Amino acid sequence: MITYCSSCGSKTEPRLVAKQDLRACPKCDRIFFRNPKVVVIALIEDAGRVLLGRRDIEPGRGLWGLPGGYVDWDEHPEAALVRECREEMQVEVEPLELLPLQHIIVDDEGIVFLPYRARLVAGQPAAGDEVQEVGWFKPTGLPPLAFPSHRQVLQRWVQDLATRSVA
Ligand SMILES: [Zn+2]
């Protein structure tokens, strides 16, 4: 919540704007609209295995997840994806395809979650920022995951693999 106005420093007050409970500045009348954040994650697949990292930060420290993170305000989501994979896994990836997006409400935040299928183009995966270790996992041996959103992407991947092996 925005407690102080970022324009004039006055204490904000609640205001109903277009049916939304927002904060507004009583002095300069600035309204603090609330927008979702954008998160990208990468599904990097190789020979029927997926690349995951064990998180070294909360939430979900010690559990596993796909590489990714928040998109900077002026950054293309695909550029954010490449940057996050470089930081967390020390690899270069190429985004291939946007998978079905998810809309998530976590605590008091709205998140638009963009999962990309991506291809490893350079580097050996190794633990980078905020990651304890990295590993390749088969669909039958996925480790404990930190987030339902990642689980959903991986479940879809597992189904996809099953369909591909039948075809
Ligand atoms: Zn103000």
mmCIF file of N, CA and C in Angstrom, residues 34-113:
data_model
loop_
_atom_site.group_PDB
_atom_site.id
_atom_site.type_symbol
_atom_site.label_atom_id
_atom_site.label_comp_id
_atom_site.label_asym_id
_atom_site.label_seq_id
_atom_site.Cartn_x
_atom_site.Cartn_y
_atom_site.Cartn_z
ATOM 1 N N ARG A 34 -3.473 0.888 -9.160
ATOM 2 C CA ARG A 34 -2.735 -0.352 -8.892
ATOM 3 C C ARG A 34 -2.801 -1.225 -10.124
ATOM 4 N N ASN A 35 -1.646 -1.713 -10.564
ATOM 5 C CA ASN A 35 -1.569 -2.563 -11.752
ATOM 6 C C ASN A 35 -0.859 -3.855 -11.386
ATOM 7 N N PRO A 36 -1.130 -4.898 -12.158
ATOM 8 C CA PRO A 36 -0.442 -6.159 -11.862
ATOM 9 C C PRO A 36 1.041 -6.076 -12.210
ATOM 10 N N LYS A 37 1.806 -6.926 -11.574
ATOM 11 C CA LYS A 37 3.209 -7.087 -11.951
ATOM 12 C C LYS A 37 3.305 -8.195 -12.995
ATOM 13 N N VAL A 38 4.381 -8.183 -13.741
ATOM 14 C CA VAL A 38 4.572 -9.199 -14.785
ATOM 15 C C VAL A 38 5.764 -10.072 -14.405
ATOM 16 N N VAL A 39 5.519 -11.376 -14.424
ATOM 17 C CA VAL A 39 6.568 -12.350 -14.119
ATOM 18 C C VAL A 39 6.750 -13.261 -15.326
ATOM 19 N N VAL A 40 7.996 -13.534 -15.685
ATOM 20 C CA VAL A 40 8.275 -14.505 -16.751
ATOM 21 C C VAL A 40 8.972 -15.722 -16.139
ATOM 22 N N ILE A 41 8.702 -16.894 -16.692
ATOM 23 C CA ILE A 41 9.494 -18.067 -16.312
ATOM 24 C C ILE A 41 9.802 -18.886 -17.564
ATOM 25 N N ALA A 42 10.877 -19.648 -17.478
ATOM 26 C CA ALA A 42 11.351 -20.403 -18.635
ATOM 27 C C ALA A 42 11.213 -21.897 -18.414
ATOM 28 N N LEU A 43 10.594 -22.527 -19.397
ATOM 29 C CA LEU A 43 10.548 -23.981 -19.446
ATOM 30 C C LEU A 43 11.619 -24.399 -20.447
ATOM 31 N N ILE A 44 12.767 -24.832 -19.922
ATOM 32 C CA ILE A 44 13.896 -25.196 -20.775
ATOM 33 C C ILE A 44 13.983 -26.716 -20.807
ATOM 34 N N GLU A 45 13.795 -27.244 -22.007
ATOM 35 C CA GLU A 45 13.686 -28.685 -22.138
ATOM 36 C C GLU A 45 14.861 -29.214 -22.956
ATOM 37 N N ASP A 46 15.348 -30.380 -22.561
ATOM 38 C CA ASP A 46 16.388 -31.028 -23.354
ATOM 39 C C ASP A 46 16.265 -32.538 -23.192
ATOM 40 N N ALA A 47 16.103 -33.236 -24.295
ATOM 41 C CA ALA A 47 16.012 -34.699 -24.293
ATOM 42 C C ALA A 47 15.003 -35.218 -23.267
ATOM 43 N N GLY A 48 13.830 -34.599 -23.235
ATOM 44 C CA GLY A 48 12.776 -35.075 -22.340
ATOM 45 C C GLY A 48 12.973 -34.712 -20.882
ATOM 46 N N ARG A 49 13.918 -33.815 -20.612
ATOM 47 C CA ARG A 49 14.123 -33.379 -19.227
ATOM 48 C C ARG A 49 13.964 -31.860 -19.162
ATOM 49 N N VAL A 50 13.663 -31.381 -17.952
ATOM 50 C CA VAL A 50 13.456 -29.939 -17.776
ATOM 51 C C VAL A 50 14.484 -29.417 -16.768
ATOM 52 N N LEU A 51 14.901 -28.174 -16.992
ATOM 53 C CA LEU A 51 15.910 -27.557 -16.128
ATOM 54 C C LEU A 51 15.234 -26.800 -14.984
ATOM 55 N N LEU A 52 15.574 -27.193 -13.752
ATOM 56 C CA LEU A 52 15.006 -26.538 -12.565
ATOM 57 C C LEU A 52 16.117 -26.064 -11.640
ATOM 58 N N GLY A 53 15.776 -25.106 -10.806
ATOM 59 C CA GLY A 53 16.724 -24.604 -9.819
ATOM 60 C C GLY A 53 16.136 -24.719 -8.418
ATOM 61 N N ARG A 54 17.019 -25.006 -7.439
ATOM 62 C CA ARG A 54 16.570 -25.053 -6.046
ATOM 63 C C ARG A 54 16.756 -23.659 -5.460
ATOM 64 N N ARG A 55 15.679 -23.095 -4.960
ATOM 65 C CA ARG A 55 15.677 -21.701 -4.540
ATOM 66 C C ARG A 55 16.496 -21.463 -3.281
ATOM 67 N N ASP A 56 17.243 -20.354 -3.302
ATOM 68 C CA ASP A 56 18.025 -19.974 -2.135
ATOM 69 C C ASP A 56 17.422 -18.743 -1.447
ATOM 70 N N ILE A 57 16.216 -18.366 -1.851
ATOM 71 C CA ILE A 57 15.544 -17.225 -1.228
ATOM 72 C C ILE A 57 14.098 -17.594 -0.910
ATOM 73 N N GLU A 58 13.546 -16.857 0.051
ATOM 74 C CA GLU A 58 12.112 -16.990 0.342
ATOM 75 C C GLU A 58 11.329 -16.173 -0.677
ATOM 76 N N PRO A 59 10.119 -16.499 -1.003
ATOM 77 C CA PRO A 59 9.412 -17.698 -0.512
ATOM 78 C C PRO A 59 9.872 -18.977 -1.214
ATOM 79 N N GLY A 60 9.700 -20.070 -0.516
ATOM 80 C CA GLY A 60 9.999 -21.366 -1.116
ATOM 81 C C GLY A 60 11.467 -21.738 -1.097
ATOM 82 N N ARG A 61 12.230 -21.197 -0.154
ATOM 83 C CA ARG A 61 13.653 -21.511 -0.065
ATOM 84 C C ARG A 61 13.820 -23.021 0.143
ATOM 85 N N GLY A 62 14.739 -23.640 -0.641
ATOM 86 C CA GLY A 62 14.984 -25.073 -0.525
ATOM 87 C C GLY A 62 14.116 -25.901 -1.464
ATOM 88 N N LEU A 63 13.061 -25.283 -1.990
ATOM 89 C CA LEU A 63 12.210 -25.983 -2.953
ATOM 90 C C LEU A 63 12.641 -25.610 -4.372
ATOM 91 N N TRP A 64 12.054 -26.286 -5.335
ATOM 92 C CA TRP A 64 12.510 -26.140 -6.718
ATOM 93 C C TRP A 64 11.561 -25.301 -7.567
ATOM 94 N N GLY A 65 12.117 -24.735 -8.618
ATOM 95 C CA GLY A 65 11.278 -23.951 -9.516
ATOM 96 C C GLY A 65 11.943 -23.731 -10.858
ATOM 97 N N LEU A 66 11.138 -23.243 -11.776
ATOM 98 C CA LEU A 66 11.650 -22.856 -13.089
ATOM 99 C C LEU A 66 12.371 -21.515 -12.943
ATOM 100 N N PRO A 67 13.386 -21.266 -13.767
ATOM 101 C CA PRO A 67 14.063 -19.967 -13.691
ATOM 102 C C PRO A 67 13.142 -18.853 -14.182
ATOM 103 N N GLY A 68 13.283 -17.678 -13.577
ATOM 104 C CA GLY A 68 12.454 -16.547 -14.003
ATOM 105 C C GLY A 68 12.367 -15.493 -12.934
ATOM 106 N N GLY A 69 11.533 -14.487 -13.193
ATOM 107 C CA GLY A 69 11.381 -13.425 -12.212
ATOM 108 C C GLY A 69 10.602 -12.250 -12.789
ATOM 109 N N TYR A 70 10.660 -11.141 -12.067
ATOM 110 C CA TYR A 70 9.895 -9.948 -12.453
ATOM 111 C C TYR A 70 10.502 -9.269 -13.669
ATOM 112 N N VAL A 71 9.620 -8.769 -14.502
ATOM 113 C CA VAL A 71 10.022 -7.991 -15.669
ATOM 114 C C VAL A 71 10.231 -6.550 -15.213
ATOM 115 N N ASP A 72 11.363 -5.949 -15.569
ATOM 116 C CA ASP A 72 11.594 -4.538 -15.257
ATOM 117 C C ASP A 72 10.605 -3.681 -16.041
ATOM 118 N N TRP A 73 10.362 -2.453 -15.563
ATOM 119 C CA TRP A 73 9.281 -1.616 -16.127
ATOM 120 C C TRP A 73 9.453 -1.344 -17.611
ATOM 121 N N ASP A 74 10.720 -1.252 -18.073
ATOM 122 C CA ASP A 74 10.971 -0.860 -19.469
ATOM 123 C C ASP A 74 11.517 -2.024 -20.298
ATOM 124 N N GLU A 75 11.319 -3.225 -19.806
ATOM 125 C CA GLU A 75 11.979 -4.386 -20.392
ATOM 126 C C GLU A 75 10.959 -5.256 -21.138
ATOM 127 N N HIS A 76 11.342 -5.724 -22.303
ATOM 128 C CA HIS A 76 10.490 -6.697 -23.005
ATOM 129 C C HIS A 76 10.509 -8.013 -22.203
ATOM 130 N N PRO A 77 9.366 -8.672 -22.050
ATOM 131 C CA PRO A 77 9.346 -9.922 -21.278
ATOM 132 C C PRO A 77 10.369 -10.955 -21.765
ATOM 133 N N GLU A 78 10.597 -11.001 -23.061
ATOM 134 C CA GLU A 78 11.573 -11.978 -23.570
ATOM 135 C C GLU A 78 12.996 -11.610 -23.147
ATOM 136 N N ALA A 79 13.269 -10.316 -23.080
ATOM 137 C CA ALA A 79 14.584 -9.869 -22.604
ATOM 138 C C ALA A 79 14.741 -10.194 -21.118
ATOM 139 N N ALA A 80 13.650 -10.048 -20.364
ATOM 140 C CA ALA A 80 13.676 -10.392 -18.937
ATOM 141 C C ALA A 80 13.950 -11.881 -18.755
ATOM 142 N N LEU A 81 13.353 -12.678 -19.605
ATOM 143 C CA LEU A 81 13.540 -14.129 -19.543
ATOM 144 C C LEU A 81 15.011 -14.497 -19.762
ATOM 145 N N VAL A 82 15.601 -13.901 -20.788
ATOM 146 C CA VAL A 82 17.014 -14.153 -21.102
ATOM 147 C C VAL A 82 17.892 -13.707 -19.932
ATOM 148 N N ARG A 83 17.604 -12.521 -19.390
ATOM 149 C CA ARG A 83 18.385 -11.986 -18.262
ATOM 150 C C ARG A 83 18.273 -12.877 -17.027
ATOM 151 N N GLU A 84 17.052 -13.301 -16.691
ATOM 152 C CA GLU A 84 16.856 -14.121 -15.494
ATOM 153 C C GLU A 84 17.563 -15.473 -15.613
ATOM 154 N N CYS A 85 17.532 -16.071 -16.794
ATOM 155 C CA CYS A 85 18.194 -17.368 -16.984
ATOM 156 C C CYS A 85 19.716 -17.213 -16.855
ATOM 157 N N ARG A 86 20.218 -16.081 -17.337
ATOM 158 C CA ARG A 86 21.644 -15.788 -17.219
ATOM 159 C C ARG A 86 22.021 -15.631 -15.738
ATOM 160 N N GLU A 87 21.207 -14.864 -14.990
ATOM 161 C CA GLU A 87 21.511 -14.595 -13.579
ATOM 162 C C GLU A 87 21.379 -15.845 -12.713
ATOM 163 N N GLU A 88 20.320 -16.611 -12.926
ATOM 164 C CA GLU A 88 20.020 -17.710 -12.013
ATOM 165 C C GLU A 88 20.707 -19.015 -12.398
ATOM 166 N N MET A 89 20.902 -19.245 -13.711
ATOM 167 C CA MET A 89 21.380 -20.550 -14.178
ATOM 168 C C MET A 89 22.672 -20.457 -14.977
ATOM 169 N N GLN A 90 23.132 -19.229 -15.198
ATOM 170 C CA GLN A 90 24.373 -18.989 -15.938
ATOM 171 C C GLN A 90 24.361 -19.589 -17.348
ATOM 172 N N VAL A 91 23.197 -19.490 -17.968
ATOM 173 C CA VAL A 91 23.073 -19.993 -19.344
ATOM 174 C C VAL A 91 22.444 -18.922 -20.236
ATOM 175 N N GLU A 92 22.674 -19.089 -21.537
ATOM 176 C CA GLU A 92 22.010 -18.247 -22.525
ATOM 177 C C GLU A 92 20.847 -19.044 -23.099
ATOM 178 N N VAL A 93 19.675 -18.432 -23.124
ATOM 179 C CA VAL A 93 18.519 -19.112 -23.701
ATOM 180 C C VAL A 93 17.897 -18.258 -24.791
ATOM 181 N N GLU A 94 17.135 -18.949 -25.611
ATOM 182 C CA GLU A 94 16.366 -18.277 -26.651
ATOM 183 C C GLU A 94 14.886 -18.594 -26.402
ATOM 184 N N PRO A 95 14.055 -17.568 -26.201
ATOM 185 C CA PRO A 95 12.625 -17.820 -26.034
ATOM 186 C C PRO A 95 12.044 -18.379 -27.334
ATOM 187 N N LEU A 96 11.220 -19.416 -27.215
ATOM 188 C CA LEU A 96 10.652 -20.055 -28.405
ATOM 189 C C LEU A 96 9.175 -19.768 -28.574
ATOM 190 N N GLU A 97 8.433 -19.843 -27.469
ATOM 191 C CA GLU A 97 6.965 -19.814 -27.583
ATOM 192 C C GLU A 97 6.378 -19.414 -26.234
ATOM 193 N N LEU A 98 5.399 -18.524 -26.301
ATOM 194 C CA LEU A 98 4.679 -18.160 -25.077
ATOM 195 C C LEU A 98 3.599 -19.212 -24.808
ATOM 196 N N LEU A 99 3.629 -19.795 -23.625
ATOM 197 C CA LEU A 99 2.629 -20.791 -23.224
ATOM 198 C C LEU A 99 1.436 -20.054 -22.599
ATOM 199 N N PRO A 100 0.332 -20.764 -22.315
ATOM 200 C CA PRO A 100 -0.837 -20.069 -21.752
ATOM 201 C C PRO A 100 -0.471 -19.267 -20.502
ATOM 202 N N LEU A 101 -0.837 -17.999 -20.504
ATOM 203 C CA LEU A 101 -0.489 -17.150 -19.369
ATOM 204 C C LEU A 101 -1.390 -17.458 -18.187
ATOM 205 N N GLN A 102 -0.950 -17.076 -17.005
ATOM 206 C CA GLN A 102 -1.755 -17.247 -15.805
ATOM 207 C C GLN A 102 -1.930 -15.888 -15.135
ATOM 208 N N HIS A 103 -3.076 -15.736 -14.478
ATOM 209 C CA HIS A 103 -3.307 -14.539 -13.670
ATOM 210 C C HIS A 103 -3.439 -14.990 -12.226
ATOM 211 N N ILE A 104 -2.572 -14.438 -11.358
ATOM 212 C CA ILE A 104 -2.486 -14.935 -9.994
ATOM 213 C C ILE A 104 -2.622 -13.771 -9.021
ATOM 214 N N ILE A 105 -3.382 -13.988 -7.963
ATOM 215 C CA ILE A 105 -3.408 -13.013 -6.869
ATOM 216 C C ILE A 105 -2.638 -13.624 -5.708
ATOM 217 N N VAL A 106 -1.549 -12.995 -5.324
ATOM 218 C CA VAL A 106 -0.745 -13.473 -4.202
ATOM 219 C C VAL A 106 -0.742 -12.383 -3.145
ATOM 220 N N ASP A 107 -1.259 -12.735 -1.947
ATOM 221 C CA ASP A 107 -1.411 -11.748 -0.875
ATOM 222 C C ASP A 107 -2.168 -10.543 -1.425
ATOM 223 N N ASP A 108 -1.473 -9.411 -1.566
ATOM 224 C CA ASP A 108 -2.153 -8.192 -1.970
ATOM 225 C C ASP A 108 -1.686 -7.746 -3.357
ATOM 226 N N GLU A 109 -1.130 -8.688 -4.121
ATOM 227 C CA GLU A 109 -0.563 -8.329 -5.425
ATOM 228 C C GLU A 109 -1.216 -9.131 -6.536
ATOM 229 N N GLY A 110 -1.433 -8.488 -7.675
ATOM 230 C CA GLY A 110 -1.855 -9.196 -8.866
ATOM 231 C C GLY A 110 -0.644 -9.452 -9.745
ATOM 232 N N ILE A 111 -0.552 -10.651 -10.272
ATOM 233 C CA ILE A 111 0.592 -11.001 -11.116
ATOM 234 C C ILE A 111 0.116 -11.602 -12.432
ATOM 235 N N VAL A 112 0.636 -11.074 -13.531
ATOM 236 C CA VAL A 112 0.446 -11.703 -14.836
ATOM 237 C C VAL A 112 1.701 -12.517 -15.086
ATOM 238 N N PHE A 113 1.473 -13.806 -15.270
ATOM 239 C CA PHE A 113 2.553 -14.764 -15.241
ATOM 240 C C PHE A 113 2.707 -15.320 -16.661
#
